[in-house]
Amino acid sequence: MTSLSPAAERFREAMSRVAATVFVVTTDGPAGRHGATATSIASLTDEPPTLLVCLNVWSRAHKLALENRVLAVNTLSASDQALARAFSQPSGGVPDERFDHGEWHRLATGAPVLKGSVAAFDGRVVSATMVGTHSALFVEIDAIAFAEPSRDGLAYHRRTYKPFTAG
């Protein structure tokens, strides 16, 4: 394993001090089912509804999302820390028990959607751009679900999961 440059180490430390929403990105299709915990997700545009989803190019989730061309972005709630940890573990390229955590259903594309997630976005990968170790996937959204009543979210801050509330 290669060591990081001083600039990369400093960048990682600075980013650890910025709280980020925690998501589980999932995919399913001919290439197989998989998912991974992620924090680099952003709203790109609302017309058409599109998200920017960043995944490590060496991850199985990235490989299968590109092959399946569909994914779901599941926004985790404050009570989903165990699920976030399960999906953050490497699978070694083989099926595992990560989907035993939580209750899953499907919306439009067939990608697994977490029941009761703060918000879930189900869509198609329409473009991808590789930058360094990650790809920026542009995902047009076909279906949306969210918890009613609204739930508190889960953040990642200073390298640990923390619940956050609106009030």
mmCIF file of C-alpha atoms in Angstrom:
data_model
loop_
_atom_site.group_PDB
_atom_site.id
_atom_site.type_symbol
_atom_site.label_atom_id
_atom_site.label_comp_id
_atom_site.label_asym_id
_atom_site.label_seq_id
_atom_site.Cartn_x
_atom_site.Cartn_y
_atom_site.Cartn_z
ATOM 1 C CA MET A 1 0.000 0.000 0.000
ATOM 2 C CA THR A 2 1.398 3.399 -0.949
ATOM 3 C CA SER A 3 1.648 6.235 1.512
ATOM 4 C CA LEU A 4 -0.075 9.525 0.862
ATOM 5 C CA SER A 5 1.762 12.705 0.038
ATOM 6 C CA PRO A 6 1.869 15.412 2.746
ATOM 7 C CA ALA A 7 -0.628 17.453 0.697
ATOM 8 C CA ALA A 8 -3.045 14.505 0.493
ATOM 9 C CA GLU A 9 -2.688 13.841 4.244
ATOM 10 C CA ARG A 10 -3.419 17.509 5.007
ATOM 11 C CA PHE A 11 -6.403 17.493 2.640
ATOM 12 C CA ARG A 12 -7.841 14.376 4.329
ATOM 13 C CA GLU A 13 -7.390 15.921 7.762
ATOM 14 C CA ALA A 14 -9.111 19.139 6.684
ATOM 15 C CA MET A 15 -12.012 17.218 5.107
ATOM 16 C CA SER A 16 -12.451 15.151 8.292
ATOM 17 C CA ARG A 17 -13.312 18.410 10.054
ATOM 18 C CA VAL A 18 -16.196 19.093 7.655
ATOM 19 C CA ALA A 19 -19.391 17.260 8.624
ATOM 20 C CA ALA A 20 -20.926 15.279 5.772
ATOM 21 C CA THR A 21 -24.248 13.511 5.325
ATOM 22 C CA VAL A 22 -23.938 9.707 5.242
ATOM 23 C CA PHE A 23 -25.445 7.719 2.363
ATOM 24 C CA VAL A 24 -25.493 4.126 1.197
ATOM 25 C CA VAL A 25 -25.228 3.871 -2.584
ATOM 26 C CA THR A 26 -26.681 0.627 -3.971
ATOM 27 C CA THR A 27 -26.968 -1.017 -7.368
ATOM 28 C CA ASP A 28 -28.498 -4.173 -8.815
ATOM 29 C CA GLY A 29 -28.818 -5.608 -12.286
ATOM 30 C CA PRO A 30 -27.123 -8.053 -14.645
ATOM 31 C CA ALA A 31 -23.679 -7.360 -13.098
ATOM 32 C CA GLY A 32 -24.944 -8.067 -9.576
ATOM 33 C CA ARG A 33 -26.090 -6.380 -6.368
ATOM 34 C CA HIS A 34 -23.790 -4.317 -4.179
ATOM 35 C CA GLY A 35 -23.607 -1.185 -2.081
ATOM 36 C CA ALA A 36 -21.194 1.101 -0.272
ATOM 37 C CA THR A 37 -21.262 3.862 2.318
ATOM 38 C CA ALA A 38 -20.512 7.272 0.802
ATOM 39 C CA THR A 39 -20.401 10.936 1.802
ATOM 40 C CA SER A 40 -19.538 12.576 -1.533
ATOM 41 C CA ILE A 41 -23.027 13.093 -2.950
ATOM 42 C CA ALA A 42 -24.437 16.398 -4.164
ATOM 43 C CA SER A 43 -27.516 17.774 -5.846
ATOM 44 C CA LEU A 44 -26.507 18.842 -9.344
ATOM 45 C CA THR A 45 -29.744 20.168 -10.872
ATOM 46 C CA ASP A 46 -33.483 19.835 -10.383
ATOM 47 C CA GLU A 47 -34.367 19.914 -14.107
ATOM 48 C CA PRO A 48 -33.892 17.090 -14.820
ATOM 49 C CA PRO A 49 -33.404 15.921 -11.217
ATOM 50 C CA THR A 50 -29.744 14.837 -11.135
ATOM 51 C CA LEU A 51 -27.250 13.895 -8.433
ATOM 52 C CA LEU A 52 -23.463 13.850 -8.512
ATOM 53 C CA VAL A 53 -22.285 10.606 -6.853
ATOM 54 C CA CYS A 54 -18.567 10.084 -6.215
ATOM 55 C CA LEU A 55 -17.245 6.529 -5.765
ATOM 56 C CA ASN A 56 -13.737 5.117 -5.516
ATOM 57 C CA VAL A 57 -12.808 3.623 -8.891
ATOM 58 C CA TRP A 58 -11.305 0.532 -7.212
ATOM 59 C CA SER A 59 -14.503 -0.323 -5.322
ATOM 60 C CA ARG A 60 -16.866 -3.114 -6.304
ATOM 61 C CA ALA A 61 -19.790 -0.675 -5.913
ATOM 62 C CA HIS A 62 -18.255 1.569 -8.587
ATOM 63 C CA LYS A 63 -17.630 -1.312 -10.988
ATOM 64 C CA LEU A 64 -21.149 -2.736 -10.650
ATOM 65 C CA ALA A 65 -22.876 0.678 -10.756
ATOM 66 C CA LEU A 66 -21.166 1.416 -14.075
ATOM 67 C CA GLU A 67 -22.027 -2.015 -15.469
ATOM 68 C CA ASN A 68 -25.655 -1.962 -14.236
ATOM 69 C CA ARG A 69 -26.053 1.740 -15.168
ATOM 70 C CA VAL A 70 -28.493 2.188 -12.228
ATOM 71 C CA LEU A 71 -28.123 3.073 -8.578
ATOM 72 C CA ALA A 72 -30.021 4.283 -5.538
ATOM 73 C CA VAL A 73 -28.730 6.865 -3.082
ATOM 74 C CA ASN A 74 -30.128 6.148 0.393
ATOM 75 C CA THR A 75 -29.750 8.959 2.956
ATOM 76 C CA LEU A 76 -29.151 7.361 6.352
ATOM 77 C CA SER A 77 -30.967 8.287 9.547
ATOM 78 C CA ALA A 78 -29.435 8.799 12.973
ATOM 79 C CA SER A 79 -30.361 5.204 13.886
ATOM 80 C CA ASP A 80 -28.486 3.688 10.897
ATOM 81 C CA GLN A 81 -24.912 3.691 12.253
ATOM 82 C CA ALA A 82 -24.619 -0.124 12.162
ATOM 83 C CA LEU A 83 -25.827 -0.141 8.549
ATOM 84 C CA ALA A 84 -23.286 2.563 7.622
ATOM 85 C CA ARG A 85 -20.497 0.486 9.171
ATOM 86 C CA ALA A 86 -21.639 -2.709 7.406
ATOM 87 C CA PHE A 87 -21.637 -1.024 3.986
ATOM 88 C CA SER A 88 -18.262 0.644 4.624
ATOM 89 C CA GLN A 89 -16.453 -2.710 4.870
ATOM 90 C CA PRO A 90 -14.728 -4.131 1.785
ATOM 91 C CA SER A 91 -16.456 -7.184 0.340
ATOM 92 C CA GLY A 92 -13.378 -8.753 -1.181
ATOM 93 C CA GLY A 93 -15.275 -8.881 -4.471
ATOM 94 C CA VAL A 94 -17.743 -11.514 -3.295
ATOM 95 C CA PRO A 95 -21.381 -11.337 -2.152
ATOM 96 C CA ASP A 96 -21.724 -10.698 1.568
ATOM 97 C CA GLU A 97 -24.343 -10.054 4.248
ATOM 98 C CA ARG A 98 -24.462 -6.248 4.069
ATOM 99 C CA PHE A 99 -28.076 -6.326 2.804
ATOM 100 C CA ASP A 100 -29.072 -8.284 5.929
ATOM 101 C CA HIS A 101 -28.952 -4.878 7.648
ATOM 102 C CA GLY A 102 -32.120 -2.851 7.121
ATOM 103 C CA GLU A 103 -35.274 -3.541 5.141
ATOM 104 C CA TRP A 104 -35.022 -3.094 1.370
ATOM 105 C CA HIS A 105 -37.457 -2.601 -1.488
ATOM 106 C CA ARG A 106 -37.258 -1.323 -5.064
ATOM 107 C CA LEU A 107 -38.590 1.723 -6.892
ATOM 108 C CA ALA A 108 -38.087 2.365 -10.635
ATOM 109 C CA THR A 109 -34.667 0.988 -11.585
ATOM 110 C CA GLY A 110 -34.438 -2.130 -9.443
ATOM 111 C CA ALA A 111 -31.604 -0.793 -7.263
ATOM 112 C CA PRO A 112 -32.149 -1.573 -3.554
ATOM 113 C CA VAL A 113 -33.847 1.238 -1.625
ATOM 114 C CA LEU A 114 -33.727 1.356 2.176
ATOM 115 C CA LYS A 115 -37.212 1.538 3.702
ATOM 116 C CA GLY A 116 -37.494 4.466 6.088
ATOM 117 C CA SER A 117 -34.429 6.303 4.805
ATOM 118 C CA VAL A 118 -34.410 10.067 5.288
ATOM 119 C CA ALA A 119 -34.578 10.361 1.489
ATOM 120 C CA ALA A 120 -33.889 7.860 -1.290
ATOM 121 C CA PHE A 121 -33.084 8.724 -4.900
ATOM 122 C CA ASP A 122 -33.350 6.021 -7.561
ATOM 123 C CA GLY A 123 -31.878 6.685 -10.982
ATOM 124 C CA ARG A 124 -29.758 5.946 -14.023
ATOM 125 C CA VAL A 125 -26.057 6.648 -14.495
ATOM 126 C CA VAL A 126 -25.962 8.919 -17.564
ATOM 127 C CA SER A 127 -22.311 9.954 -17.453
ATOM 128 C CA ALA A 128 -19.102 9.323 -15.522
ATOM 129 C CA THR A 129 -15.840 11.239 -15.239
ATOM 130 C CA MET A 130 -12.746 9.878 -13.523
ATOM 131 C CA VAL A 131 -10.696 12.261 -11.383
ATOM 132 C CA GLY A 132 -7.788 10.742 -9.495
ATOM 133 C CA THR A 133 -8.987 7.831 -7.343
ATOM 134 C CA HIS A 134 -12.702 8.529 -7.824
ATOM 135 C CA SER A 135 -15.346 8.800 -10.500
ATOM 136 C CA ALA A 136 -18.016 11.455 -10.548
ATOM 137 C CA LEU A 137 -21.202 9.693 -11.644
ATOM 138 C CA PHE A 138 -24.034 11.826 -12.976
ATOM 139 C CA VAL A 139 -27.306 10.144 -12.027
ATOM 140 C CA GLU A 140 -30.673 11.227 -13.454
ATOM 141 C CA ILE A 141 -33.359 10.466 -10.891
ATOM 142 C CA ASP A 142 -36.392 8.368 -11.881
ATOM 143 C CA ALA A 143 -38.026 7.929 -8.450
ATOM 144 C CA ILE A 144 -37.811 9.455 -4.975
ATOM 145 C CA ALA A 145 -38.979 8.241 -1.572
ATOM 146 C CA PHE A 146 -38.635 9.789 1.880
ATOM 147 C CA ALA A 147 -39.642 8.966 5.428
ATOM 148 C CA GLU A 148 -42.887 10.319 6.855
ATOM 149 C CA PRO A 149 -42.671 11.743 9.389
ATOM 150 C CA SER A 150 -39.278 13.247 8.682
ATOM 151 C CA ARG A 151 -36.317 11.570 10.427
ATOM 152 C CA ASP A 152 -33.067 12.962 11.812
ATOM 153 C CA GLY A 153 -30.009 12.264 9.690
ATOM 154 C CA LEU A 154 -26.571 10.747 10.188
ATOM 155 C CA ALA A 155 -23.358 12.728 9.729
ATOM 156 C CA TYR A 156 -19.695 11.757 9.460
ATOM 157 C CA HIS A 157 -17.459 14.212 11.314
ATOM 158 C CA ARG A 158 -13.918 13.856 12.670
ATOM 159 C CA ARG A 159 -13.864 10.253 11.421
ATOM 160 C CA THR A 160 -16.910 9.133 13.390
ATOM 161 C CA TYR A 161 -20.663 8.827 12.811
ATOM 162 C CA LYS A 162 -22.835 11.343 14.643
ATOM 163 C CA PRO A 163 -26.599 11.936 14.622
ATOM 164 C CA PHE A 164 -27.750 15.377 13.609
ATOM 165 C CA THR A 165 -31.091 17.027 14.112
ATOM 166 C CA ALA A 166 -32.922 19.873 12.456
ATOM 167 C CA GLY A 167 -33.615 21.598 15.772
#
